[in-house]
XYZ file of C-alpha atoms in Angstrom:
680
model
C 114.768 122.954 54.097
C 111.952 121.217 55.974
C 112.246 121.762 59.723
C 111.925 118.696 61.964
C 108.881 120.071 63.737
C 107.164 120.517 60.357
C 108.004 117.024 59.116
C 105.150 114.504 59.601
C 107.606 111.598 59.271
C 109.468 112.530 62.437
C 106.797 112.794 65.120
C 103.932 110.724 66.447
C 101.631 110.009 63.535
C 98.374 110.611 65.389
C 96.494 108.348 62.978
C 94.589 105.140 63.742
C 97.191 102.586 64.884
C 99.959 105.101 64.082
C 99.486 104.346 60.356
C 101.540 106.377 57.907
C 100.008 109.878 57.454
C 100.058 109.790 53.666
C 97.752 112.805 53.485
C 100.473 114.928 55.103
C 103.655 113.411 53.632
C 105.295 115.212 50.709
C 108.364 114.160 48.754
C 110.315 117.035 50.310
C 109.900 115.456 53.744
C 111.860 112.289 52.979
C 115.465 113.438 52.772
C 115.372 115.459 56.032
C 113.541 112.559 57.703
C 116.149 110.052 56.582
C 118.965 112.265 57.846
C 117.328 112.766 61.232
C 116.404 109.076 61.546
C 119.974 108.039 60.741
C 121.242 110.511 63.342
C 118.939 108.963 65.949
C 119.901 105.434 64.908
C 123.596 106.293 65.171
C 123.042 107.705 68.658
C 121.276 104.498 69.713
C 124.155 102.410 68.383
C 126.721 104.649 70.111
C 124.863 104.128 73.407
C 125.274 100.350 72.986
C 128.970 100.720 72.217
C 129.595 103.075 75.133
C 127.748 100.994 77.705
C 130.364 100.250 80.371
C 128.461 97.246 81.719
C 129.533 93.760 80.677
C 127.907 92.871 77.338
C 124.712 90.881 77.811
C 122.016 89.512 75.556
C 119.696 92.373 76.552
C 122.089 95.350 76.509
C 123.780 94.349 73.257
C 121.861 91.882 71.069
C 118.319 93.041 71.890
C 119.363 96.696 72.010
C 120.847 96.392 68.526
C 117.688 94.704 67.207
C 115.654 97.633 68.553
C 118.008 100.380 67.308
C 116.976 102.412 64.260
C 113.203 102.059 64.625
C 112.589 105.574 63.263
C 114.819 104.816 60.292
C 112.989 101.546 59.678
C 109.643 103.332 59.740
C 110.845 106.044 57.346
C 112.424 103.553 54.957
C 109.331 101.325 55.061
C 107.156 104.184 53.883
C 109.616 105.557 51.335
C 110.585 102.341 49.560
C 106.999 101.129 49.340
C 106.046 104.386 47.646
C 109.082 104.096 45.383
C 107.610 100.808 44.083
C 103.920 101.666 43.983
C 103.613 105.461 43.591
C 106.931 106.646 42.207
C 107.947 109.708 40.242
C 111.229 111.226 39.096
C 111.646 113.179 42.320
C 111.298 110.060 44.472
C 113.738 108.195 42.220
C 116.294 110.993 42.603
C 115.854 110.893 46.389
C 116.380 107.108 46.294
C 119.670 107.540 44.447
C 120.794 110.029 47.081
C 119.533 108.061 50.082
C 120.676 104.599 49.024
C 124.425 105.112 49.641
C 123.667 106.868 52.956
C 121.616 103.864 54.113
C 124.312 101.452 52.956
C 126.899 103.450 54.906
C 124.705 103.358 58.006
C 124.348 99.584 57.776
C 128.057 99.095 57.079
C 128.979 101.357 59.987
C 127.130 98.927 62.243
C 128.211 95.597 60.786
C 131.864 96.644 60.324
C 132.243 98.241 63.763
C 134.885 96.317 65.766
C 133.578 97.509 69.147
C 130.026 96.313 68.410
C 131.290 93.017 67.028
C 133.446 92.486 70.123
C 130.368 92.933 72.320
C 128.418 90.449 70.179
C 131.317 87.977 70.409
C 131.417 88.230 74.202
C 127.715 87.307 74.419
C 128.031 84.624 71.741
C 130.948 82.968 73.550
C 128.788 82.460 76.639
C 125.569 81.422 74.847
C 125.513 77.944 76.398
C 125.390 79.463 79.893
C 122.662 82.016 79.145
C 119.545 79.815 79.323
C 118.095 81.494 76.221
C 114.734 80.628 74.668
C 114.710 79.203 71.133
C 113.838 82.634 69.709
C 116.527 84.378 71.758
C 119.086 81.822 70.652
C 118.134 82.384 67.007
C 118.508 86.147 67.416
C 121.949 85.733 68.967
C 123.028 83.288 66.258
C 121.724 85.570 63.495
C 123.414 88.591 65.058
C 126.807 86.930 65.259
C 126.614 85.237 61.857
C 125.166 88.419 60.323
C 128.164 90.452 61.438
C 130.562 87.853 60.046
C 128.672 87.656 56.738
C 128.683 91.454 56.499
C 132.445 91.650 56.817
C 133.133 92.056 60.551
C 136.178 89.747 60.391
C 137.781 91.522 57.436
C 140.959 93.567 57.615
C 140.558 97.338 57.632
C 141.572 97.517 53.976
C 139.036 94.829 53.026
C 136.353 96.546 55.118
C 136.899 99.664 53.012
C 136.570 97.536 49.901
C 133.364 95.964 51.262
C 131.943 99.453 51.816
C 132.755 100.524 48.266
C 131.244 97.409 46.719
C 128.022 97.433 48.770
C 127.468 101.142 48.093
C 127.879 100.703 44.345
C 125.630 97.630 44.415
C 122.806 99.469 46.159
C 122.873 102.260 43.570
C 123.106 99.899 40.593
C 120.127 97.841 41.798
C 118.016 100.994 41.992
C 119.111 102.087 38.518
C 118.311 98.636 37.110
C 114.719 98.772 38.406
C 114.210 102.380 37.321
C 115.352 101.560 33.787
C 112.862 98.699 33.471
C 109.998 100.848 34.805
C 110.831 103.748 32.469
C 111.045 101.393 29.504
C 107.705 99.805 30.447
C 106.025 103.190 30.846
C 107.412 104.580 27.593
C 105.988 101.894 25.305
C 102.605 102.369 23.656
C 100.950 100.696 20.694
C 98.051 102.741 19.310
C 95.769 100.975 16.830
C 93.250 103.103 14.943
C 92.012 100.414 12.531
C 89.703 98.126 14.494
C 89.951 95.385 11.859
C 93.539 94.773 12.995
C 92.210 93.795 16.402
C 90.178 90.819 15.207
C 90.049 88.087 17.845
C 90.329 90.397 20.835
C 87.403 89.972 23.264
C 85.035 92.851 23.895
C 86.320 93.446 27.421
C 89.922 93.822 26.258
C 88.813 96.110 23.431
C 86.904 98.304 25.849
C 89.894 98.457 28.204
C 92.172 99.471 25.305
C 89.707 102.162 24.240
C 89.665 103.399 27.826
C 93.475 103.632 27.916
C 93.427 105.651 24.690
C 90.699 107.971 25.962
C 92.604 108.570 29.204
C 95.486 109.914 27.097
C 93.226 111.952 24.792
C 93.864 109.646 21.851
C 91.545 108.094 19.313
C 91.555 104.326 18.884
C 92.781 101.463 21.037
C 95.900 101.800 23.152
C 98.007 98.849 24.307
C 101.047 98.727 26.569
C 103.226 96.055 28.139
C 101.544 95.962 31.535
C 100.062 92.520 32.238
C 96.327 93.413 31.919
C 97.071 94.770 28.432
C 99.807 92.398 27.270
C 98.313 89.020 28.216
C 94.934 89.264 26.398
C 96.687 90.814 23.384
C 99.046 87.827 23.072
C 96.252 85.322 23.675
C 93.620 86.603 21.311
C 94.863 88.957 18.563
C 94.662 87.176 15.199
C 97.190 89.545 13.595
C 100.512 87.722 13.931
C 102.649 90.755 13.053
C 101.085 92.754 15.880
C 101.603 89.895 18.327
C 105.250 89.773 17.333
C 105.585 93.538 17.722
C 104.201 93.519 21.259
C 106.174 90.402 22.206
C 109.440 92.016 21.135
C 108.554 95.232 22.977
C 108.013 93.205 26.132
C 110.970 90.893 25.659
C 113.493 93.615 24.813
C 113.039 95.782 27.913
C 116.328 97.517 28.791
C 118.083 95.633 25.969
C 118.333 98.213 23.220
C 121.735 99.769 23.726
C 120.227 103.112 24.770
C 120.272 105.079 28.029
C 117.837 102.565 29.618
C 119.930 99.525 28.663
C 120.793 97.217 31.570
C 123.409 94.928 29.998
C 126.365 96.596 31.692
C 124.389 96.842 34.922
C 123.769 93.081 34.863
C 127.458 92.304 34.368
C 128.576 94.818 36.967
C 126.051 93.661 39.594
C 127.133 90.037 39.053
C 130.782 91.086 39.274
C 130.306 93.078 42.474
C 128.411 90.209 44.109
C 131.269 87.887 43.170
C 133.758 90.353 44.679
C 131.823 90.414 47.954
C 131.688 86.614 48.034
C 135.428 86.276 47.419
C 136.204 88.970 49.958
C 134.310 86.889 52.528
C 136.071 83.664 51.550
C 133.569 82.033 49.181
C 134.172 80.771 45.638
C 131.060 82.441 44.248
C 128.011 84.413 45.320
C 125.685 81.388 45.336
C 127.929 79.629 47.881
C 127.665 82.731 50.069
C 123.884 83.130 49.768
C 122.899 79.475 50.011
C 124.781 78.911 53.239
C 121.742 80.547 54.892
C 119.041 78.786 52.865
C 117.213 75.485 53.100
C 118.996 74.280 49.937
C 122.334 74.874 51.735
C 124.564 74.985 48.631
C 124.477 75.067 44.787
C 124.434 71.246 44.650
C 121.179 71.303 46.623
C 119.656 73.768 44.154
C 120.845 71.945 41.056
C 119.603 68.677 42.529
C 116.079 70.090 42.760
C 116.197 71.802 39.342
C 117.564 68.704 37.624
C 115.022 66.359 39.242
C 112.178 68.581 38.057
C 113.819 68.949 34.637
C 113.812 65.168 34.229
C 110.103 65.109 35.075
C 109.170 68.121 32.930
C 111.219 68.568 29.764
C 109.961 65.612 27.761
C 106.386 66.573 28.652
C 107.044 70.158 27.517
C 108.306 68.959 24.133
C 105.203 66.792 23.724
C 103.014 69.792 24.554
C 104.818 71.935 22.000
C 104.417 69.254 19.332
C 100.700 69.059 20.092
C 100.286 72.816 19.744
C 102.396 72.884 16.547
C 100.145 70.197 15.082
C 97.014 72.080 16.169
C 98.301 75.318 14.602
C 99.062 73.571 11.310
C 95.575 72.053 11.327
C 94.284 75.619 11.772
C 96.144 76.775 8.657
C 99.401 77.930 10.221
C 102.539 77.390 8.162
C 105.999 77.360 9.747
C 107.488 76.845 13.192
C 105.612 78.019 16.278
C 107.387 81.051 17.728
C 107.043 82.583 21.209
C 104.538 85.171 19.952
C 102.383 82.323 18.620
C 102.450 80.255 21.795
C 99.798 81.993 23.910
C 97.547 82.438 20.862
C 97.464 78.807 19.712
C 97.753 77.247 23.162
C 94.721 79.292 24.238
C 92.726 78.129 21.198
C 93.669 74.511 21.862
C 92.734 74.927 25.516
C 89.290 76.154 24.490
C 88.925 73.201 22.133
C 90.090 70.640 24.707
C 88.378 71.992 27.795
C 85.773 74.426 26.438
C 87.220 77.060 28.765
C 88.759 80.505 28.440
C 89.280 83.651 30.505
C 86.226 85.357 29.063
C 83.945 82.567 30.293
C 85.328 82.862 33.835
C 85.800 86.605 34.291
C 82.099 87.428 34.885
C 82.290 85.249 38.028
C 85.372 87.012 39.395
C 84.227 90.569 39.980
C 86.922 92.153 42.121
C 84.858 93.106 45.172
C 83.401 89.575 45.289
C 86.894 88.092 45.056
C 88.006 90.348 47.919
C 85.088 89.028 49.986
C 85.997 85.455 49.069
C 89.681 85.757 49.914
C 89.022 87.623 53.161
C 86.313 85.069 53.962
C 88.781 82.214 53.511
C 91.060 83.819 56.105
C 88.077 84.200 58.434
C 87.119 80.553 57.967
C 90.639 79.244 58.514
C 92.034 81.602 61.131
C 89.046 83.469 62.566
C 90.375 86.876 61.488
C 88.114 89.655 60.157
C 88.631 92.759 58.025
C 87.008 96.154 58.480
C 87.590 99.060 56.103
C 88.651 102.217 57.931
C 88.424 105.409 55.876
C 90.187 107.335 58.658
C 93.447 105.529 57.829
C 95.196 107.688 55.199
C 96.152 106.104 51.873
C 98.758 107.114 49.265
C 96.419 106.854 46.266
C 92.642 107.100 46.027
C 92.540 103.548 44.605
C 94.078 102.105 47.774
C 91.811 100.709 50.510
C 92.902 100.489 54.154
C 91.519 97.875 56.551
C 91.815 97.050 60.210
C 92.323 93.334 60.791
C 91.037 91.723 63.989
C 91.669 88.320 65.518
C 88.885 85.913 66.515
C 88.860 87.342 70.056
C 88.381 90.881 68.702
C 91.947 92.009 69.376
C 93.641 94.195 66.766
C 96.058 92.343 64.474
C 97.161 94.590 61.643
C 96.578 97.493 59.303
C 96.158 96.071 55.793
C 96.269 97.995 52.492
C 95.128 96.737 49.078
C 96.268 98.382 45.817
C 94.924 96.543 42.781
C 95.371 98.318 39.440
C 98.288 99.386 37.199
C 99.269 103.031 36.840
C 102.254 104.986 35.653
C 104.003 105.277 39.025
C 103.768 101.556 39.843
C 106.278 98.814 39.098
C 104.946 95.818 37.162
C 104.076 92.532 38.843
C 102.537 91.892 42.242
C 104.026 91.923 45.716
C 103.462 92.090 49.450
C 105.433 94.344 51.751
C 105.052 96.066 55.079
C 105.146 99.715 56.042
C 105.881 98.585 59.564
C 106.822 95.185 60.951
C 105.767 93.452 64.181
C 107.684 93.189 67.460
C 107.180 93.137 71.214
C 108.807 95.604 73.615
C 108.232 95.727 77.376
C 105.285 93.388 77.023
C 103.586 95.514 74.346
C 102.860 93.797 71.015
C 103.456 96.392 68.277
C 101.364 95.198 65.352
C 102.299 95.304 61.646
C 101.079 97.461 58.741
C 100.991 95.260 55.645
C 100.312 96.027 51.978
C 99.641 93.986 48.831
C 100.145 95.636 45.453
C 98.845 94.233 42.151
C 98.439 95.131 38.492
C 94.949 93.731 37.895
C 92.456 94.361 35.121
C 90.772 97.747 35.567
C 87.046 98.412 35.437
C 85.804 99.818 32.132
C 83.001 102.255 31.353
C 80.485 99.403 31.115
C 81.920 96.725 33.438
C 83.389 96.481 36.928
C 86.887 95.020 37.379
C 86.529 91.404 36.237
C 89.581 89.296 37.034
C 91.099 86.474 35.054
C 91.562 83.181 36.863
C 95.333 83.849 36.908
C 94.668 87.145 38.675
C 92.541 85.369 41.290
C 95.475 83.006 41.917
C 97.859 85.974 42.140
C 95.571 87.627 44.689
C 95.566 84.472 46.809
C 99.355 84.237 46.493
C 100.099 87.766 47.683
C 97.416 87.491 50.351
C 99.264 84.432 51.675
C 102.370 86.583 52.086
C 100.174 89.169 53.807
C 98.894 86.574 56.297
C 102.509 85.708 57.084
C 103.034 89.376 57.934
C 99.713 90.080 59.649
C 99.745 87.013 61.900
C 103.365 87.533 62.964
C 103.874 86.820 66.654
C 107.572 87.241 67.390
C 109.403 89.222 70.036
C 112.169 90.579 67.818
C 111.553 92.562 64.650
C 114.384 90.954 62.680
C 112.796 87.507 63.169
C 109.198 88.545 62.567
C 106.722 87.824 59.763
C 108.323 87.226 56.373
C 111.875 87.564 57.781
C 112.581 83.934 56.932
C 114.853 82.051 54.549
C 114.106 83.151 50.984
C 113.377 79.568 49.911
C 110.787 79.263 52.695
C 109.026 82.606 52.272
C 106.936 81.395 49.311
C 105.269 78.554 51.255
C 102.603 80.739 52.947
C 101.827 82.419 49.615
C 101.800 79.418 47.311
C 99.713 77.222 49.592
C 96.849 79.746 49.264
C 96.671 79.237 45.499
C 95.492 75.666 46.072
C 92.044 76.837 47.176
C 91.453 78.537 43.808
C 90.362 75.275 42.164
C 88.192 74.045 45.031
C 84.456 74.275 44.331
C 83.548 74.556 48.007
C 85.652 77.720 48.140
C 84.571 79.176 44.796
C 80.884 78.668 45.601
C 81.235 81.194 48.420
C 82.036 84.199 46.251
C 82.252 83.379 42.522
C 78.921 84.892 41.473
C 78.090 86.275 38.038
C 78.381 90.054 38.304
C 75.101 90.577 36.406
C 72.868 87.683 37.406
C 74.295 86.703 40.799
C 74.413 83.079 39.624
C 77.014 80.953 41.428
C 79.767 79.639 39.170
C 78.363 76.468 37.554
C 79.799 73.124 38.654
C 80.728 72.262 35.075
C 82.878 75.412 34.813
C 84.730 74.504 38.000
C 85.206 70.976 36.641
C 86.720 72.501 33.504
C 89.077 74.625 35.620
C 90.199 71.505 37.481
C 90.511 69.481 34.271
C 92.622 72.216 32.673
C 94.868 72.769 35.716
C 97.678 70.624 34.335
C 97.367 71.964 30.806
C 100.910 72.893 29.746
C 102.268 71.678 33.106
C 105.503 70.597 31.444
C 105.984 73.913 29.651
C 105.186 75.977 32.759
C 107.600 73.882 34.791
C 110.529 74.231 32.373
C 109.824 77.955 32.016
C 110.195 78.371 35.782
C 113.238 76.094 35.779
C 114.827 78.232 33.060
C 114.744 81.239 35.392
C 116.297 79.140 38.156
C 119.113 77.939 35.880
C 119.729 81.499 34.663
C 119.902 82.794 38.223
C 122.357 80.085 39.248
C 124.517 80.661 36.172
C 124.989 84.342 37.013
C 125.711 83.621 40.645
C 127.997 80.591 40.360
C 130.447 82.583 38.217
C 133.910 82.421 39.715
C 135.441 85.034 37.394
C 133.960 88.365 36.235
C 131.977 87.990 33.019
C 132.806 90.451 30.251
C 131.141 88.893 27.222
C 127.648 89.115 25.718
C 124.798 89.055 28.249
C 122.545 87.537 25.605
C 124.990 84.739 24.745
C 125.529 83.983 28.430
C 121.797 83.782 29.005
C 121.186 81.457 26.071
C 123.937 79.118 27.246
C 122.699 79.173 30.861
C 119.184 77.976 30.094
C 119.787 76.191 26.807
C 118.688 72.756 27.973
C 115.224 73.934 29.029
C 114.379 76.068 25.991
C 111.792 74.761 23.546
C 111.703 77.760 21.173
C 114.300 79.154 18.768
C 116.496 81.967 20.111
C 114.964 85.423 19.619
C 117.885 87.806 19.142
C 115.989 90.945 20.189
C 114.764 89.645 23.545
C 116.656 89.254 26.813
C 115.430 88.189 30.239
C 118.486 89.165 32.279
C 118.169 92.884 31.513
C 114.643 93.017 32.962
C 114.928 90.315 35.656
C 114.104 92.529 38.627
C 113.847 89.624 41.083
C 117.552 88.962 40.497
C 119.083 92.356 39.855
C 116.786 94.782 41.677
C 115.229 92.498 44.296
C 116.218 89.918 46.869
C 116.156 86.691 44.842
C 119.791 86.493 43.689
C 120.846 82.825 43.921
C 117.345 82.210 45.244
C 114.911 82.095 42.331
C 114.788 78.311 42.634
C 112.879 79.045 45.862
C 109.590 79.214 43.951
C 109.999 75.590 42.850
C 111.287 74.627 46.303
C 108.195 76.174 47.848
C 105.974 74.340 45.349
C 107.282 71.100 46.837
C 106.457 72.423 50.317
C 103.047 73.863 49.465
C 101.822 70.775 47.605
C 102.944 68.595 50.514
C 101.397 70.958 53.098
C 98.081 71.335 51.246
C 97.749 67.561 50.988
C 97.089 67.677 54.741
C 94.127 70.034 54.185
C 92.879 67.679 51.469
C 93.135 64.817 53.913
C 91.617 66.529 56.975
C 89.232 68.980 55.316
C 89.524 72.024 53.073
C 88.609 74.390 55.906
C 89.991 72.253 58.740
C 90.350 74.438 61.825
C 92.801 71.902 63.246
C 95.184 72.018 60.264
C 94.808 75.804 59.924
C 95.625 76.287 63.613
C 98.733 74.133 63.231
C 99.796 76.050 60.120
C 99.228 79.381 61.854
C 101.009 78.365 65.054
C 104.003 76.641 63.443
C 104.491 78.585 60.197
C 102.640 81.918 59.989
C 103.225 83.174 63.535
C 106.757 81.920 63.973
C 108.527 83.979 61.282
C 112.248 83.247 61.344
C 112.462 82.308 65.022
C 113.542 78.735 64.216
C 115.030 76.878 61.263
C 112.272 76.472 58.644
C 112.658 72.707 58.357
C 112.132 72.398 62.121
C 108.963 74.494 61.819
C 107.733 72.586 58.771
C 108.229 69.179 60.397
C 106.443 70.388 63.517
C 103.471 71.325 61.333
C 103.535 68.354 58.978
C 105.056 65.643 61.125
C 107.617 64.778 58.446
C 109.968 66.289 55.868
C 108.349 67.179 52.536
C 108.691 64.989 49.454
C 108.214 65.899 45.766
C 105.468 63.271 45.446
C 102.536 65.614 46.122
C 103.870 68.209 43.637
C 104.411 65.693 40.840
C 100.957 64.221 41.475
C 99.299 67.667 41.482
C 101.124 68.646 38.284
C 100.402 65.355 36.532
C 104.145 64.879 35.966
C 104.573 61.602 37.844
């Protein structure tokens, strides 16, 4: 047993800005730290309940927002490591801790004494002369209790506890299964002739992966830096099919890592919670606190974009089918042919491919460019600080300063795939932002990627897609780093799920702007700035496959809504359900061995249930918002200041549409998105 005085998670950190002391934290510290932090949090909550003074905004609502800070700090560190530096021991701790954390949260939200105090304050809100932010906190507190079961009978509260505990454990298991399946797959090729078509850089990376595992040949896996070039360039169709099926069949093989029953059970439990709280389905429950407001609002958006996209997608497929046949292909284009032939056609149409661009996107230059964009727009600067501990030697820690030199944030970057890291890319925080007694406690933010690694002969050279991903996650990071709220639960990215993607997606718009690219896109060998004709080709190719990419994203939105508008538990085939849910947006034949639902972490292990449409919703917002930069100037200080003040700093302190209209002067329309995508 680790004693409290020996546990670095429980005391003052004594690091720059009280950053997490990763150099001192061991797995064995987490469970005792969680238990002690929960004990402290419970004591803080008991003090609120036992306060004999009349309930007020300060002694009840604010006190509750501030309770559990030690637990929040511990959980922030633990769950970030669980995603980016996990191992079996951490996963076992997560399974043990998850129900304890759920119980802690339920003990608060289902406590009748606490809820009564909240109700007393809420009933007098019109007499309290609260600021907008204070009013939002009070509203969220009251509504949050109701939505977490505070009005239920004692019997139904017990049921709510059971369901939420099982849900938290199942979501963890779902994500662990996908990670284990991803890590377990390897394709070792020893005959180089089978790898015809693969560019030199991808070959070298595959050789490096093999060497790292003491193997001879070329090793491929289903992480993005390996999978994407393989599917784009390998001439051998059988190998493309093999890797495609390995990727597409994650946790869909009927073995111990299969997620089919987990999908059905998670959907069923969410439905049970919704019905317990008086809703017909889970989407009704979730969307009540979203910009879309209800399933009709979501389907309205999806269907409008479907009408604009589907016919275009079919035309694109026909064009690629025709191109493939002209190239000697016989038969119907299948999903494992799509990237291969669409890439070849792209090269023919636009004389552009990843290999032509990658030399201009050396990672350290891209870092300089992205950081420089933030400096240009918002005046903030980044300074590496090697005294801030990191959890892996590949992670870099920075101090971020505002234009006036004041400290803004600790910022971590973690760029490359490894065994202990989930796939994909994300932003999170180890610690949020809040203000207490006039002191602004600043955030500690991280972005985690799975970018192309350096090889023995080349530095890390990014694809254009990876540059866009960097900008996207960095946009989330700005939302966290520039947070300027009083209350932690309203700070940074604590906004409606269908609003949270606006700050990230707007950043991607700069990726195709020559004035931005000229600042950092230099050839890693010659130092030559990216040629104007290459940038013109990037711009010209931006809407290549716009219809297909739109319907692909829509398919995920329809699938999400299908699972979460169920009004009865589903007991049939997950695969059949999926095919029916997104049937109208599919352009390829059904592949029996592949299944999206069983690996759809956003839905079943993340926070996007009944919310995946939010990416398309945010595309409408970001296209509309960026049109103001296009109008006023790409690096307009005026527009950037308005975006910072009304969007990035405000977090969830006001309704997002109010914030957006204050920035933009009007509600968004789909016009800018359809124009940008070439779909109008």
